[in-house]
């Protein structure tokens, strides 16, 4: 725990993310005694009055923190740390008041969290600078999406870089704050059993599924401009791919890890025009049923533009062209309105060179390592065993070796990703944050997929509540493989 007192400032303090995730995360840190003493949390918002902003935030805190974690004394202590300043982020005036507020407590670390549209990150940075609110110790946290393409992300990063050094910039990808995602590093690099097998000699392919049950949830205006590739693949799925595929870093420092991730991004086979149709499937949900409840299609959602051809589903066969992974496809898949909320990575190991059991049971002799990010965080390794009991001969049966983190470590709650990420920012650790070159390499790869995307016709329809368009099965099955739910 860092003892340095700290000011944490949120731009966009009344926005959905701050209210739903960030303030509850800080509350949990405070409750666990992890915030440095005398921390100030300063919400910055347009319009509205500070008293009204505080009342809204208190009501939302009670809404978004589970009841069993709310107790009167802790809530009161947390709210005492929270204050608001309401001003227009485009005008110099408000920054002068902010400077006065900051000067009340000099010599402390300042964290500026930008939870606004990325297009104004540069402007906020300049205004903070002009009002003399910045020093060499302060940190800035940038929310995704940083840009809409390589060119626009380059611009946002360049604008912010005029006022902050890279060592002060914390770019969020909240997937990196998930417990099981970090566990990948421990699993791979602390266990010789896996470390020695983690390459094309032993692994046939990798499946990464990030499925969501929800639809657009009132975010049409944002989502329709981005779509699932920009909203989920460019960041979360590629980060997962990097952590699975990267070479061992020389140590756990931020740059050692990020250097290895960049090498993976640079090794991704470009999805050029000639392979785009066979390697990328995009879909858009139509009306269907999720968990027995009828739900509208993407084009029938509130505020929908009925002719949109934005994708709500994408499946990609990615290839990492290096010695470790040559010939091992990474099948990535993510979508809205799929049957369940599930994020998991499945590593499919190759079979033994000579098979001696029942030919019908061959598929059972494939070892599968499943890393479940959510829900029920844990790891399971499917191994082939002899079926138990008399009279079964040498029949095989697949059985899991399973670790559920909640059970194994007796945890009553899994901390939210934002709790961990905010704590790392406060402590000044960058290893769970994305470096500028990572973002830019990820955009380069995605931009190529997106090039001429709109000329390629509409995305393929899939019924809400299904696992996506039929073509995503053909892509996998055509290679003689199956998605996990087909087993
Ligand atoms: C966000 C996307 O980054 O991640 C959302 O913008 C998506 O569209 C969300 O729903 C999923 O996050 P999680 O943690 O619920 O899997």
Tab-separated table of C-alpha atoms and ligand atoms in Angstrom:
chain	number	residue	atom	x	y	z
A	1	UNK	CA	0.000	0.000	0.000
A	2	UNK	CA	1.324	3.371	-0.947
A	3	UNK	CA	1.260	5.838	1.898
A	4	UNK	CA	1.682	8.869	-0.308
A	5	UNK	CA	-1.490	10.898	-0.029
A	6	UNK	CA	-3.238	11.145	-3.305
A	7	UNK	CA	-5.827	13.201	-5.215
A	8	UNK	CA	-7.844	11.186	-7.709
A	9	UNK	CA	-9.737	13.324	-10.197
A	10	UNK	CA	-12.366	12.050	-12.599
A	11	UNK	CA	-13.303	13.965	-15.714
A	12	UNK	CA	-16.787	12.791	-16.709
A	13	UNK	CA	-17.689	12.052	-13.098
A	14	UNK	CA	-21.415	11.731	-13.753
A	15	UNK	CA	-20.918	9.437	-16.738
A	16	UNK	CA	-21.988	5.822	-16.767
A	17	UNK	CA	-18.510	4.349	-16.283
A	18	UNK	CA	-17.577	6.537	-13.310
A	19	UNK	CA	-20.883	5.996	-11.588
A	20	UNK	CA	-21.301	2.308	-12.344
A	21	UNK	CA	-17.705	1.101	-12.015
A	22	UNK	CA	-15.108	3.629	-10.848
A	23	UNK	CA	-16.681	5.064	-7.707
A	24	UNK	CA	-17.835	1.601	-6.526
A	25	UNK	CA	-14.285	0.333	-7.161
A	26	UNK	CA	-12.782	3.133	-5.069
A	27	UNK	CA	-15.347	2.437	-2.386
A	28	UNK	CA	-14.215	-1.193	-2.234
A	29	UNK	CA	-10.566	-0.133	-2.027
A	30	UNK	CA	-11.402	2.252	0.781
A	31	UNK	CA	-13.372	-0.448	2.558
A	32	UNK	CA	-10.379	-2.781	2.313
A	33	UNK	CA	-8.122	-0.072	3.765
A	34	UNK	CA	-6.140	0.211	0.518
A	35	UNK	CA	-6.527	3.912	-0.180
A	36	UNK	CA	-3.700	6.049	1.186
A	37	UNK	CA	-4.733	8.093	4.204
A	38	UNK	CA	-6.205	11.484	3.392
A	39	UNK	CA	-7.024	10.576	-0.211
A	40	UNK	CA	-9.284	13.066	-1.967
A	41	UNK	CA	-11.615	11.907	-4.738
A	42	UNK	CA	-12.611	14.831	-6.889
A	43	UNK	CA	-15.419	14.431	-9.404
A	44	UNK	CA	-15.309	16.841	-12.316
A	45	UNK	CA	-18.488	17.182	-14.330
A	46	UNK	CA	-20.203	19.618	-16.610
A	47	UNK	CA	-23.491	21.319	-15.728
A	48	UNK	CA	-25.241	20.410	-12.521
A	49	UNK	CA	-24.313	21.644	-9.066
A	50	UNK	CA	-21.776	19.957	-6.787
A	51	UNK	CA	-24.486	19.102	-4.237
A	52	UNK	CA	-26.655	17.471	-6.930
A	53	UNK	CA	-23.635	15.571	-8.306
A	54	UNK	CA	-22.820	14.292	-4.819
A	55	UNK	CA	-26.424	13.189	-4.263
A	56	UNK	CA	-26.506	11.343	-7.612
A	57	UNK	CA	-23.215	9.629	-6.805
A	58	UNK	CA	-24.354	8.546	-3.369
A	59	UNK	CA	-27.567	7.089	-4.811
A	60	UNK	CA	-25.595	5.237	-7.496
A	61	UNK	CA	-23.058	3.952	-5.004
A	62	UNK	CA	-25.885	2.324	-3.098
A	63	UNK	CA	-27.228	0.952	-6.374
A	64	UNK	CA	-23.992	-0.484	-7.768
A	65	UNK	CA	-22.328	-1.807	-4.625
A	66	UNK	CA	-23.887	-4.986	-3.333
A	67	UNK	CA	-25.952	-4.515	-0.208
A	68	UNK	CA	-23.812	-6.754	1.951
A	69	UNK	CA	-20.788	-4.530	1.278
A	70	UNK	CA	-22.543	-1.306	2.260
A	71	UNK	CA	-22.359	-0.292	5.852
A	72	UNK	CA	-23.209	3.100	7.242
A	73	UNK	CA	-19.819	3.971	8.686
A	74	UNK	CA	-17.821	2.901	5.589
A	75	UNK	CA	-20.168	4.704	3.219
A	76	UNK	CA	-19.963	7.866	5.324
A	77	UNK	CA	-16.152	7.693	5.450
A	78	UNK	CA	-16.001	7.209	1.686
A	79	UNK	CA	-18.416	10.044	0.923
A	80	UNK	CA	-16.342	12.324	3.136
A	81	UNK	CA	-13.444	11.810	0.701
A	82	UNK	CA	-15.576	12.655	-2.325
A	83	UNK	CA	-16.194	16.182	-3.601
A	84	UNK	CA	-17.294	17.725	-6.875
A	85	UNK	CA	-16.343	20.632	-9.044
A	86	UNK	CA	-18.685	21.362	-11.919
A	87	UNK	CA	-17.418	23.216	-14.955
A	88	UNK	CA	-17.188	23.219	-18.724
A	89	UNK	CA	-14.054	21.238	-19.698
A	90	UNK	CA	-13.554	23.501	-22.711
A	91	UNK	CA	-13.243	26.760	-20.752
A	92	UNK	CA	-10.179	27.955	-18.830
A	93	UNK	CA	-12.193	29.331	-15.928
A	94	UNK	CA	-13.003	25.995	-14.291
A	95	UNK	CA	-9.362	24.909	-14.368
A	96	UNK	CA	-8.401	27.956	-12.323
A	97	UNK	CA	-10.795	26.795	-9.574
A	98	UNK	CA	-9.360	23.313	-9.896
A	99	UNK	CA	-5.855	24.678	-9.423
A	100	UNK	CA	-6.978	26.436	-6.219
A	101	UNK	CA	-8.447	23.175	-4.962
A	102	UNK	CA	-5.275	21.228	-5.793
A	103	UNK	CA	-3.078	23.833	-4.117
A	104	UNK	CA	-4.900	23.277	-0.835
A	105	UNK	CA	-2.955	20.014	-0.577
A	106	UNK	CA	0.421	20.430	-2.265
A	107	UNK	CA	3.060	17.682	-2.533
A	108	UNK	CA	0.800	14.770	-3.257
A	109	UNK	CA	0.362	12.412	-6.169
A	110	UNK	CA	-2.383	13.422	-8.585
A	111	UNK	CA	-4.231	10.982	-10.767
A	112	UNK	CA	-6.318	12.462	-13.598
A	113	UNK	CA	-8.773	9.903	-14.926
A	114	UNK	CA	-10.269	10.818	-18.308
A	115	UNK	CA	-13.637	9.134	-18.557
A	116	UNK	CA	-14.881	11.255	-21.440
A	117	UNK	CA	-14.797	10.978	-25.238
A	118	UNK	CA	-11.192	10.467	-26.360
A	119	UNK	CA	-11.567	13.370	-28.779
A	120	UNK	CA	-11.243	15.819	-25.846
A	121	UNK	CA	-8.291	14.144	-24.057
A	122	UNK	CA	-5.897	16.543	-25.782
A	123	UNK	CA	-7.964	19.589	-24.914
A	124	UNK	CA	-8.285	18.616	-21.236
A	125	UNK	CA	-4.533	17.966	-21.052
A	126	UNK	CA	-3.751	21.372	-22.536
A	127	UNK	CA	-6.146	23.148	-20.186
A	128	UNK	CA	-4.687	21.347	-17.171
A	129	UNK	CA	-1.235	22.321	-18.314
A	130	UNK	CA	-2.136	25.952	-18.980
A	131	UNK	CA	-3.692	26.225	-15.519
A	132	UNK	CA	-0.493	24.844	-13.994
A	133	UNK	CA	-2.227	21.735	-12.593
A	134	UNK	CA	0.416	19.283	-13.862
A	135	UNK	CA	3.772	18.232	-12.478
A	136	UNK	CA	6.202	15.390	-13.170
A	137	UNK	CA	4.658	13.128	-10.554
A	138	UNK	CA	1.083	13.214	-11.792
A	139	UNK	CA	-0.511	10.388	-13.754
A	140	UNK	CA	-3.197	10.322	-16.372
A	141	UNK	CA	-5.548	7.408	-17.013
A	142	UNK	CA	-7.048	7.082	-20.481
A	143	UNK	CA	-10.192	5.056	-21.030
A	144	UNK	CA	-10.764	3.084	-24.200
A	145	UNK	CA	-11.591	3.433	-27.006
A	146	UNK	CA	-8.522	5.473	-27.889
A	147	UNK	CA	-9.507	6.425	-31.397
A	148	UNK	CA	-11.500	4.727	-34.095
A	149	UNK	CA	-8.589	3.787	-36.334
A	150	UNK	CA	-4.807	3.955	-36.354
A	151	UNK	CA	-4.847	7.563	-37.574
A	152	UNK	CA	-7.299	8.808	-34.942
A	153	UNK	CA	-5.633	6.888	-32.092
A	154	UNK	CA	-2.297	8.300	-33.205
A	155	UNK	CA	-3.763	11.785	-32.954
A	156	UNK	CA	-5.208	11.239	-29.461
A	157	UNK	CA	-1.952	9.739	-28.210
A	158	UNK	CA	0.089	12.546	-29.754
A	159	UNK	CA	-2.151	15.221	-28.206
A	160	UNK	CA	-1.793	13.711	-24.735
A	161	UNK	CA	1.950	13.128	-25.218
A	162	UNK	CA	2.484	16.875	-25.519
A	163	UNK	CA	1.763	17.196	-21.812
A	164	UNK	CA	2.520	13.787	-20.286
A	165	UNK	CA	5.506	11.455	-20.632
A	166	UNK	CA	4.727	7.827	-21.527
A	167	UNK	CA	5.718	6.832	-17.960
A	168	UNK	CA	2.846	8.982	-16.669
A	169	UNK	CA	0.189	7.549	-18.998
A	170	UNK	CA	-2.014	4.607	-17.954
A	171	UNK	CA	-4.155	3.329	-20.831
A	172	UNK	CA	-6.931	1.134	-19.535
A	173	UNK	CA	-7.979	-2.190	-20.925
A	174	UNK	CA	-10.119	-3.453	-18.099
A	175	UNK	CA	-9.592	-7.086	-19.166
A	176	UNK	CA	-6.025	-6.764	-17.912
A	177	UNK	CA	-7.412	-6.125	-14.428
A	178	UNK	CA	-9.334	-9.384	-14.300
A	179	UNK	CA	-7.882	-11.849	-11.823
A	180	UNK	CA	-7.713	-14.774	-14.229
A	181	UNK	CA	-6.100	-12.722	-16.960
A	182	UNK	CA	-3.183	-11.982	-14.685
A	183	UNK	CA	-3.191	-15.574	-13.699
A	184	UNK	CA	-2.192	-16.426	-17.229
A	185	UNK	CA	1.210	-14.973	-16.463
A	186	UNK	CA	1.551	-17.135	-13.342
A	187	UNK	CA	0.190	-20.211	-15.079
A	188	UNK	CA	2.538	-19.928	-18.027
A	189	UNK	CA	5.710	-18.712	-16.413
A	190	UNK	CA	5.610	-20.282	-12.954
A	191	UNK	CA	4.693	-23.822	-14.064
A	192	UNK	CA	7.283	-25.792	-15.935
A	193	UNK	CA	4.620	-28.307	-16.954
A	194	UNK	CA	2.937	-25.696	-19.128
A	195	UNK	CA	5.999	-23.621	-19.939
A	196	UNK	CA	7.623	-26.522	-21.762
A	197	UNK	CA	4.503	-27.425	-23.754
A	198	UNK	CA	3.490	-23.938	-24.802
A	199	UNK	CA	4.327	-23.973	-28.491
A	200	UNK	CA	3.487	-25.417	-31.879
A	201	UNK	CA	5.056	-28.784	-31.065
A	202	UNK	CA	2.372	-29.462	-28.492
A	203	UNK	CA	-0.566	-27.139	-29.115
A	204	UNK	CA	-2.844	-27.588	-32.123
A	205	UNK	CA	-4.970	-24.450	-31.763
A	206	UNK	CA	-6.295	-21.875	-29.346
A	207	UNK	CA	-9.865	-20.690	-28.937
A	208	UNK	CA	-10.719	-17.377	-27.310
A	209	UNK	CA	-14.403	-16.683	-26.770
A	210	UNK	CA	-15.779	-13.527	-25.206
A	211	UNK	CA	-19.545	-13.924	-25.316
A	212	UNK	CA	-22.103	-11.526	-23.931
A	213	UNK	CA	-25.805	-12.017	-23.342
A	214	UNK	CA	-26.568	-8.324	-23.375
A	215	UNK	CA	-27.492	-6.360	-26.485
A	216	UNK	CA	-26.792	-2.686	-26.980
A	217	UNK	CA	-28.128	-1.545	-23.601
A	218	UNK	CA	-29.042	2.002	-24.599
A	219	UNK	CA	-25.566	2.619	-26.067
A	220	UNK	CA	-26.646	2.679	-29.703
A	221	UNK	CA	-25.064	6.070	-30.458
A	222	UNK	CA	-21.632	4.852	-29.341
A	223	UNK	CA	-21.789	1.233	-30.384
A	224	UNK	CA	-23.051	1.734	-33.889
A	225	UNK	CA	-20.045	3.924	-34.720
A	226	UNK	CA	-17.645	1.282	-33.430
A	227	UNK	CA	-19.039	-2.234	-33.773
A	228	UNK	CA	-17.711	-5.370	-32.118
A	229	UNK	CA	-14.320	-5.405	-33.847
A	230	UNK	CA	-13.324	-1.955	-32.617
A	231	UNK	CA	-15.150	-2.247	-29.288
A	232	UNK	CA	-13.881	-5.682	-28.243
A	233	UNK	CA	-11.295	-7.218	-30.590
A	234	UNK	CA	-8.931	-4.268	-31.019
A	235	UNK	CA	-8.415	-4.203	-27.273
A	236	UNK	CA	-9.698	-7.030	-25.068
A	237	UNK	CA	-9.344	-10.008	-27.403
A	238	UNK	CA	-5.976	-8.954	-28.748
A	239	UNK	CA	-4.690	-8.400	-25.231
A	240	UNK	CA	-5.785	-11.929	-24.307
A	241	UNK	CA	-4.141	-13.279	-27.430
A	242	UNK	CA	-0.915	-11.459	-26.522
A	243	UNK	CA	-0.836	-12.901	-23.021
A	244	UNK	CA	-1.363	-16.414	-24.361
A	245	UNK	CA	1.136	-16.066	-27.186
A	246	UNK	CA	3.949	-13.886	-25.851
A	247	UNK	CA	7.419	-15.187	-25.066
A	248	UNK	CA	8.534	-15.190	-21.436
A	249	UNK	CA	9.448	-11.649	-20.361
A	250	UNK	CA	12.821	-11.279	-18.677
A	251	UNK	CA	11.092	-10.020	-15.518
A	252	UNK	CA	7.759	-8.637	-14.423
A	253	UNK	CA	8.450	-4.988	-15.149
A	254	UNK	CA	5.941	-3.143	-17.285
A	255	UNK	CA	8.212	-2.690	-20.266
A	256	UNK	CA	9.536	-6.256	-20.257
A	257	UNK	CA	5.951	-7.542	-20.505
A	258	UNK	CA	4.847	-4.919	-22.990
A	259	UNK	CA	7.856	-5.510	-25.240
A	260	UNK	CA	6.839	-9.163	-25.543
A	261	UNK	CA	3.221	-8.264	-26.285
A	262	UNK	CA	4.299	-5.887	-29.030
A	263	UNK	CA	6.332	-8.663	-30.660
A	264	UNK	CA	3.174	-10.780	-30.838
A	265	UNK	CA	1.146	-7.964	-32.373
A	266	UNK	CA	3.853	-7.420	-34.945
A	267	UNK	CA	3.802	-11.126	-35.814
A	268	UNK	CA	0.078	-11.280	-36.526
A	269	UNK	CA	-0.561	-12.307	-40.085
A	270	UNK	CA	-2.174	-9.328	-41.814
A	271	UNK	CA	-5.741	-10.068	-42.872
A	272	UNK	CA	-5.418	-9.021	-46.479
A	273	UNK	CA	-8.217	-8.937	-49.059
A	274	UNK	CA	-7.474	-12.433	-50.363
A	275	UNK	CA	-8.036	-14.114	-46.972
A	276	UNK	CA	-10.553	-11.766	-45.390
A	277	UNK	CA	-13.622	-13.825	-46.353
A	278	UNK	CA	-12.155	-17.105	-45.142
A	279	UNK	CA	-10.617	-15.682	-41.943
A	280	UNK	CA	-13.213	-13.195	-40.737
A	281	UNK	CA	-16.921	-13.699	-40.158
A	282	UNK	CA	-19.066	-10.820	-39.070
A	283	UNK	CA	-22.630	-10.996	-37.915
A	284	UNK	CA	-25.518	-8.898	-36.642
A	285	UNK	CA	-28.203	-10.277	-34.360
A	286	UNK	CA	-31.828	-10.363	-35.305
A	287	UNK	CA	-34.773	-10.918	-32.976
A	288	UNK	CA	-34.633	-14.072	-30.902
A	289	UNK	CA	-34.726	-15.384	-27.383
A	290	UNK	CA	-32.127	-15.131	-24.666
A	291	UNK	CA	-32.800	-17.330	-21.639
A	292	UNK	CA	-36.397	-17.816	-22.691
A	293	UNK	CA	-37.078	-14.089	-23.067
A	294	UNK	CA	-37.914	-12.578	-26.474
A	295	UNK	CA	-35.483	-9.809	-27.416
A	296	UNK	CA	-35.424	-7.433	-30.408
A	297	UNK	CA	-32.890	-7.529	-33.204
A	298	UNK	CA	-29.997	-5.053	-33.482
A	299	UNK	CA	-31.912	-2.913	-35.990
A	300	UNK	CA	-34.977	-2.823	-33.747
A	301	UNK	CA	-33.162	-1.596	-30.637
A	302	UNK	CA	-34.231	1.827	-29.275
A	303	UNK	CA	-32.680	4.678	-31.338
A	304	UNK	CA	-31.537	2.243	-34.035
A	305	UNK	CA	-30.717	3.382	-37.508
A	306	UNK	CA	-32.561	0.694	-39.393
A	307	UNK	CA	-30.106	0.405	-42.254
A	308	UNK	CA	-26.961	0.028	-40.156
A	309	UNK	CA	-24.569	-2.697	-41.172
A	310	UNK	CA	-22.449	-2.497	-38.010
A	311	UNK	CA	-21.413	-5.917	-36.718
A	312	UNK	CA	-22.413	-7.180	-33.267
A	313	UNK	CA	-20.443	-10.417	-33.737
A	314	UNK	CA	-17.066	-11.228	-35.156
A	315	UNK	CA	-15.079	-14.442	-35.458
A	316	UNK	CA	-11.510	-14.376	-36.729
A	317	UNK	CA	-8.941	-16.988	-37.509
A	318	UNK	CA	-5.751	-15.240	-36.460
A	319	UNK	CA	-2.239	-16.504	-37.009
A	320	UNK	CA	0.909	-15.550	-35.147
A	321	UNK	CA	3.789	-15.935	-37.534
A	322	UNK	CA	6.791	-16.842	-35.440
A	323	UNK	CA	8.704	-19.973	-34.414
A	324	UNK	CA	6.595	-20.639	-31.364
A	325	UNK	CA	3.230	-20.497	-33.115
A	326	UNK	CA	3.708	-21.357	-36.788
A	327	UNK	CA	0.710	-23.390	-37.951
A	328	UNK	CA	-1.338	-22.862	-34.764
A	329	UNK	CA	-4.508	-20.876	-35.463
A	330	UNK	CA	-5.993	-18.634	-32.790
A	331	UNK	CA	-9.759	-18.635	-33.261
A	332	UNK	CA	-11.189	-15.461	-31.752
A	333	UNK	CA	-14.893	-14.930	-31.308
A	334	UNK	CA	-16.961	-12.278	-29.587
A	335	UNK	CA	-20.556	-11.159	-29.840
A	336	UNK	CA	-23.558	-9.561	-28.227
A	337	UNK	CA	-26.800	-11.446	-27.579
A	338	UNK	CA	-25.136	-14.833	-27.436
A	339	UNK	CA	-26.654	-17.506	-25.183
A	340	UNK	CA	-24.481	-16.847	-22.141
A	341	UNK	CA	-21.988	-14.448	-20.615
A	342	UNK	CA	-18.732	-16.281	-20.914
A	343	UNK	CA	-15.113	-15.295	-21.417
A	344	UNK	CA	-12.707	-18.153	-21.775
A	345	UNK	CA	-9.537	-19.286	-23.428
A	346	UNK	CA	-9.201	-22.908	-24.452
A	347	UNK	CA	-5.823	-24.361	-25.338
A	348	UNK	CA	-6.149	-27.516	-27.432
A	349	UNK	CA	-3.102	-29.767	-27.092
A	350	UNK	CA	-2.010	-32.098	-29.863
A	351	UNK	CA	-2.584	-35.795	-29.457
A	352	UNK	CA	0.087	-38.425	-28.756
A	353	UNK	CA	1.929	-39.577	-31.897
A	354	UNK	CA	0.585	-43.148	-31.749
A	355	UNK	CA	-2.976	-43.876	-30.594
A	356	UNK	CA	-3.781	-47.330	-29.179
A	357	UNK	CA	-7.328	-47.030	-27.808
A	358	UNK	CA	-10.791	-47.430	-29.311
A	359	UNK	CA	-10.729	-45.557	-32.655
A	360	UNK	CA	-14.200	-44.159	-31.867
A	361	UNK	CA	-12.829	-42.445	-28.784
A	362	UNK	CA	-9.998	-40.614	-30.393
A	363	UNK	CA	-11.384	-37.179	-29.626
A	364	UNK	CA	-11.241	-37.948	-25.905
A	365	UNK	CA	-7.477	-38.172	-26.052
A	366	UNK	CA	-7.131	-34.440	-26.618
A	367	UNK	CA	-5.969	-32.493	-23.583
A	368	UNK	CA	-7.819	-29.234	-23.170
A	369	UNK	CA	-6.773	-26.477	-20.868
A	370	UNK	CA	-9.605	-24.034	-20.218
A	371	UNK	CA	-8.942	-20.728	-18.555
A	372	UNK	CA	-12.206	-19.195	-17.522
A	373	UNK	CA	-12.149	-15.461	-17.020
A	374	UNK	CA	-15.803	-15.115	-16.148
A	375	UNK	CA	-18.076	-16.280	-14.671
A	376	UNK	CA	-16.724	-18.817	-12.117
A	377	UNK	CA	-13.091	-17.788	-12.576
A	378	UNK	CA	-10.836	-20.796	-12.683
A	379	UNK	CA	-8.752	-23.235	-14.669
A	380	UNK	CA	-9.572	-26.750	-15.766
A	381	UNK	CA	-7.461	-29.318	-17.538
A	382	UNK	CA	-9.284	-32.106	-19.297
A	383	UNK	CA	-7.363	-35.353	-19.242
A	384	UNK	CA	-8.245	-38.767	-20.596
A	385	UNK	CA	-8.703	-41.429	-17.920
A	386	UNK	CA	-9.846	-45.027	-17.971
A	387	UNK	CA	-13.579	-45.226	-17.429
A	388	UNK	CA	-14.132	-46.526	-13.914
A	389	UNK	CA	-15.851	-49.787	-13.031
A	390	UNK	CA	-15.881	-53.399	-14.041
A	391	UNK	CA	-16.486	-54.697	-17.534
A	392	UNK	CA	-15.551	-51.511	-19.359
A	393	UNK	CA	-12.265	-52.744	-20.804
A	394	UNK	CA	-9.894	-49.921	-21.627
A	395	UNK	CA	-12.637	-47.435	-22.443
A	396	UNK	CA	-11.593	-43.810	-22.109
A	397	UNK	CA	-13.401	-41.037	-20.385
A	398	UNK	CA	-12.519	-37.370	-20.178
A	399	UNK	CA	-12.291	-35.925	-16.691
A	400	UNK	CA	-11.404	-32.421	-15.529
A	401	UNK	CA	-8.748	-31.377	-13.044
A	402	UNK	CA	-10.316	-28.213	-11.824
A	403	UNK	CA	-9.403	-25.146	-9.790
A	404	UNK	CA	-12.112	-22.688	-8.929
A	405	UNK	CA	-10.336	-19.624	-7.561
A	406	UNK	CA	-13.220	-18.574	-5.321
A	407	UNK	CA	-13.248	-21.998	-3.659
A	408	UNK	CA	-9.519	-22.642	-3.662
A	409	UNK	CA	-8.690	-19.326	-2.052
A	410	UNK	CA	-11.812	-19.034	0.024
A	411	UNK	CA	-12.754	-15.698	-1.501
A	412	UNK	CA	-16.172	-14.304	-0.747
A	413	UNK	CA	-15.983	-11.920	-3.685
A	414	UNK	CA	-13.786	-11.564	-6.763
A	415	UNK	CA	-12.586	-7.946	-6.906
A	416	UNK	CA	-13.740	-6.048	-9.951
A	417	UNK	CA	-11.068	-5.349	-12.588
A	418	UNK	CA	-11.305	-1.606	-11.942
A	419	UNK	CA	-10.417	-2.054	-8.277
A	420	UNK	CA	-7.127	-3.635	-9.205
A	421	UNK	CA	-6.401	-1.165	-11.982
A	422	UNK	CA	-7.099	1.881	-9.826
A	423	UNK	CA	-4.898	0.456	-7.100
A	424	UNK	CA	-2.059	-0.067	-9.593
A	425	UNK	CA	-2.377	3.535	-10.804
A	426	UNK	CA	-2.276	4.819	-7.232
A	427	UNK	CA	0.815	2.707	-6.603
A	428	UNK	CA	2.401	3.799	-9.864
A	429	UNK	CA	2.680	0.350	-11.525
A	430	UNK	CA	2.192	0.357	-15.282
A	431	UNK	CA	2.391	-3.343	-16.103
A	432	UNK	CA	-1.373	-3.779	-16.382
A	433	UNK	CA	-1.716	-0.843	-18.746
A	434	UNK	CA	-1.296	-0.645	-22.465
A	435	UNK	CA	1.661	1.145	-24.015
A	436	UNK	CA	1.198	3.430	-26.981
A	437	UNK	CA	2.879	1.120	-29.480
A	438	UNK	CA	0.649	-1.795	-28.438
A	439	UNK	CA	-2.481	0.228	-29.203
A	440	UNK	CA	-1.073	1.359	-32.505
A	441	UNK	CA	-0.023	-2.113	-33.665
A	442	UNK	CA	-3.445	-3.449	-32.684
A	443	UNK	CA	-5.105	-0.729	-34.743
A	444	UNK	CA	-2.871	-1.454	-37.710
A	445	UNK	CA	-4.076	-5.066	-37.736
A	446	UNK	CA	-7.729	-4.123	-37.235
A	447	UNK	CA	-7.663	-1.330	-39.808
A	448	UNK	CA	-6.666	-3.864	-42.417
A	449	UNK	CA	-9.683	-6.003	-41.554
A	450	UNK	CA	-11.898	-2.953	-41.637
A	451	UNK	CA	-10.591	-1.705	-44.964
A	452	UNK	CA	-13.386	-1.890	-47.516
A	453	UNK	CA	-15.479	-3.670	-44.914
A	454	UNK	CA	-18.579	-1.658	-45.860
A	455	UNK	CA	-18.210	-2.659	-49.522
A	456	UNK	CA	-18.436	-6.294	-48.538
A	457	UNK	CA	-22.204	-6.163	-47.981
A	458	UNK	CA	-24.179	-6.672	-44.823
A	459	UNK	CA	-23.036	-8.720	-41.864
A	460	UNK	CA	-24.549	-12.186	-41.643
A	461	UNK	CA	-27.695	-12.420	-39.536
A	462	UNK	CA	-27.873	-14.626	-36.447
A	463	UNK	CA	-30.745	-15.115	-34.059
A	464	UNK	CA	-30.315	-13.500	-30.652
A	465	UNK	CA	-29.618	-16.348	-28.245
A	466	UNK	CA	-27.573	-18.364	-30.761
A	467	UNK	CA	-23.784	-18.639	-30.982
A	468	UNK	CA	-23.558	-16.444	-34.071
A	469	UNK	CA	-23.808	-16.973	-37.819
A	470	UNK	CA	-23.526	-20.462	-39.245
A	471	UNK	CA	-20.445	-19.349	-41.159
A	472	UNK	CA	-18.465	-19.058	-37.919
A	473	UNK	CA	-19.031	-22.792	-37.463
A	474	UNK	CA	-18.023	-23.520	-41.025
A	475	UNK	CA	-14.782	-21.594	-40.468
A	476	UNK	CA	-13.867	-23.760	-37.482
A	477	UNK	CA	-15.390	-27.037	-38.689
A	478	UNK	CA	-13.771	-26.610	-42.120
A	479	UNK	CA	-10.425	-26.951	-40.320
A	480	UNK	CA	-11.681	-30.169	-38.665
A	481	UNK	CA	-12.212	-28.388	-35.331
A	482	UNK	CA	-15.098	-27.417	-33.113
A	483	UNK	CA	-15.991	-24.489	-30.880
A	484	UNK	CA	-16.227	-25.542	-27.254
A	485	UNK	CA	-20.044	-25.642	-27.151
A	486	UNK	CA	-20.140	-28.125	-30.056
A	487	UNK	CA	-18.443	-30.817	-28.019
B	1	LIG	C1	-16.400	-2.907	-22.806
B	1	LIG	C2	-17.193	-2.787	-24.078
B	1	LIG	O1	-15.066	-2.518	-23.020
B	1	LIG	O2	-16.416	-4.264	-22.363
B	1	LIG	C3	-18.629	-3.270	-23.868
B	1	LIG	O3	-17.216	-1.428	-24.492
B	1	LIG	C4	-18.626	-4.666	-23.284
B	1	LIG	O4	-19.347	-3.260	-25.099
B	1	LIG	C5	-17.711	-4.751	-22.057
B	1	LIG	O5	-19.965	-4.992	-22.925
B	1	LIG	C6	-17.567	-6.178	-21.566
B	1	LIG	O6	-16.853	-6.193	-20.374
B	1	LIG	P1	-17.010	-7.381	-19.320
B	1	LIG	O7	-16.025	-7.068	-18.252
B	1	LIG	O8	-18.434	-7.298	-18.833
B	1	LIG	O9	-16.737	-8.642	-20.051
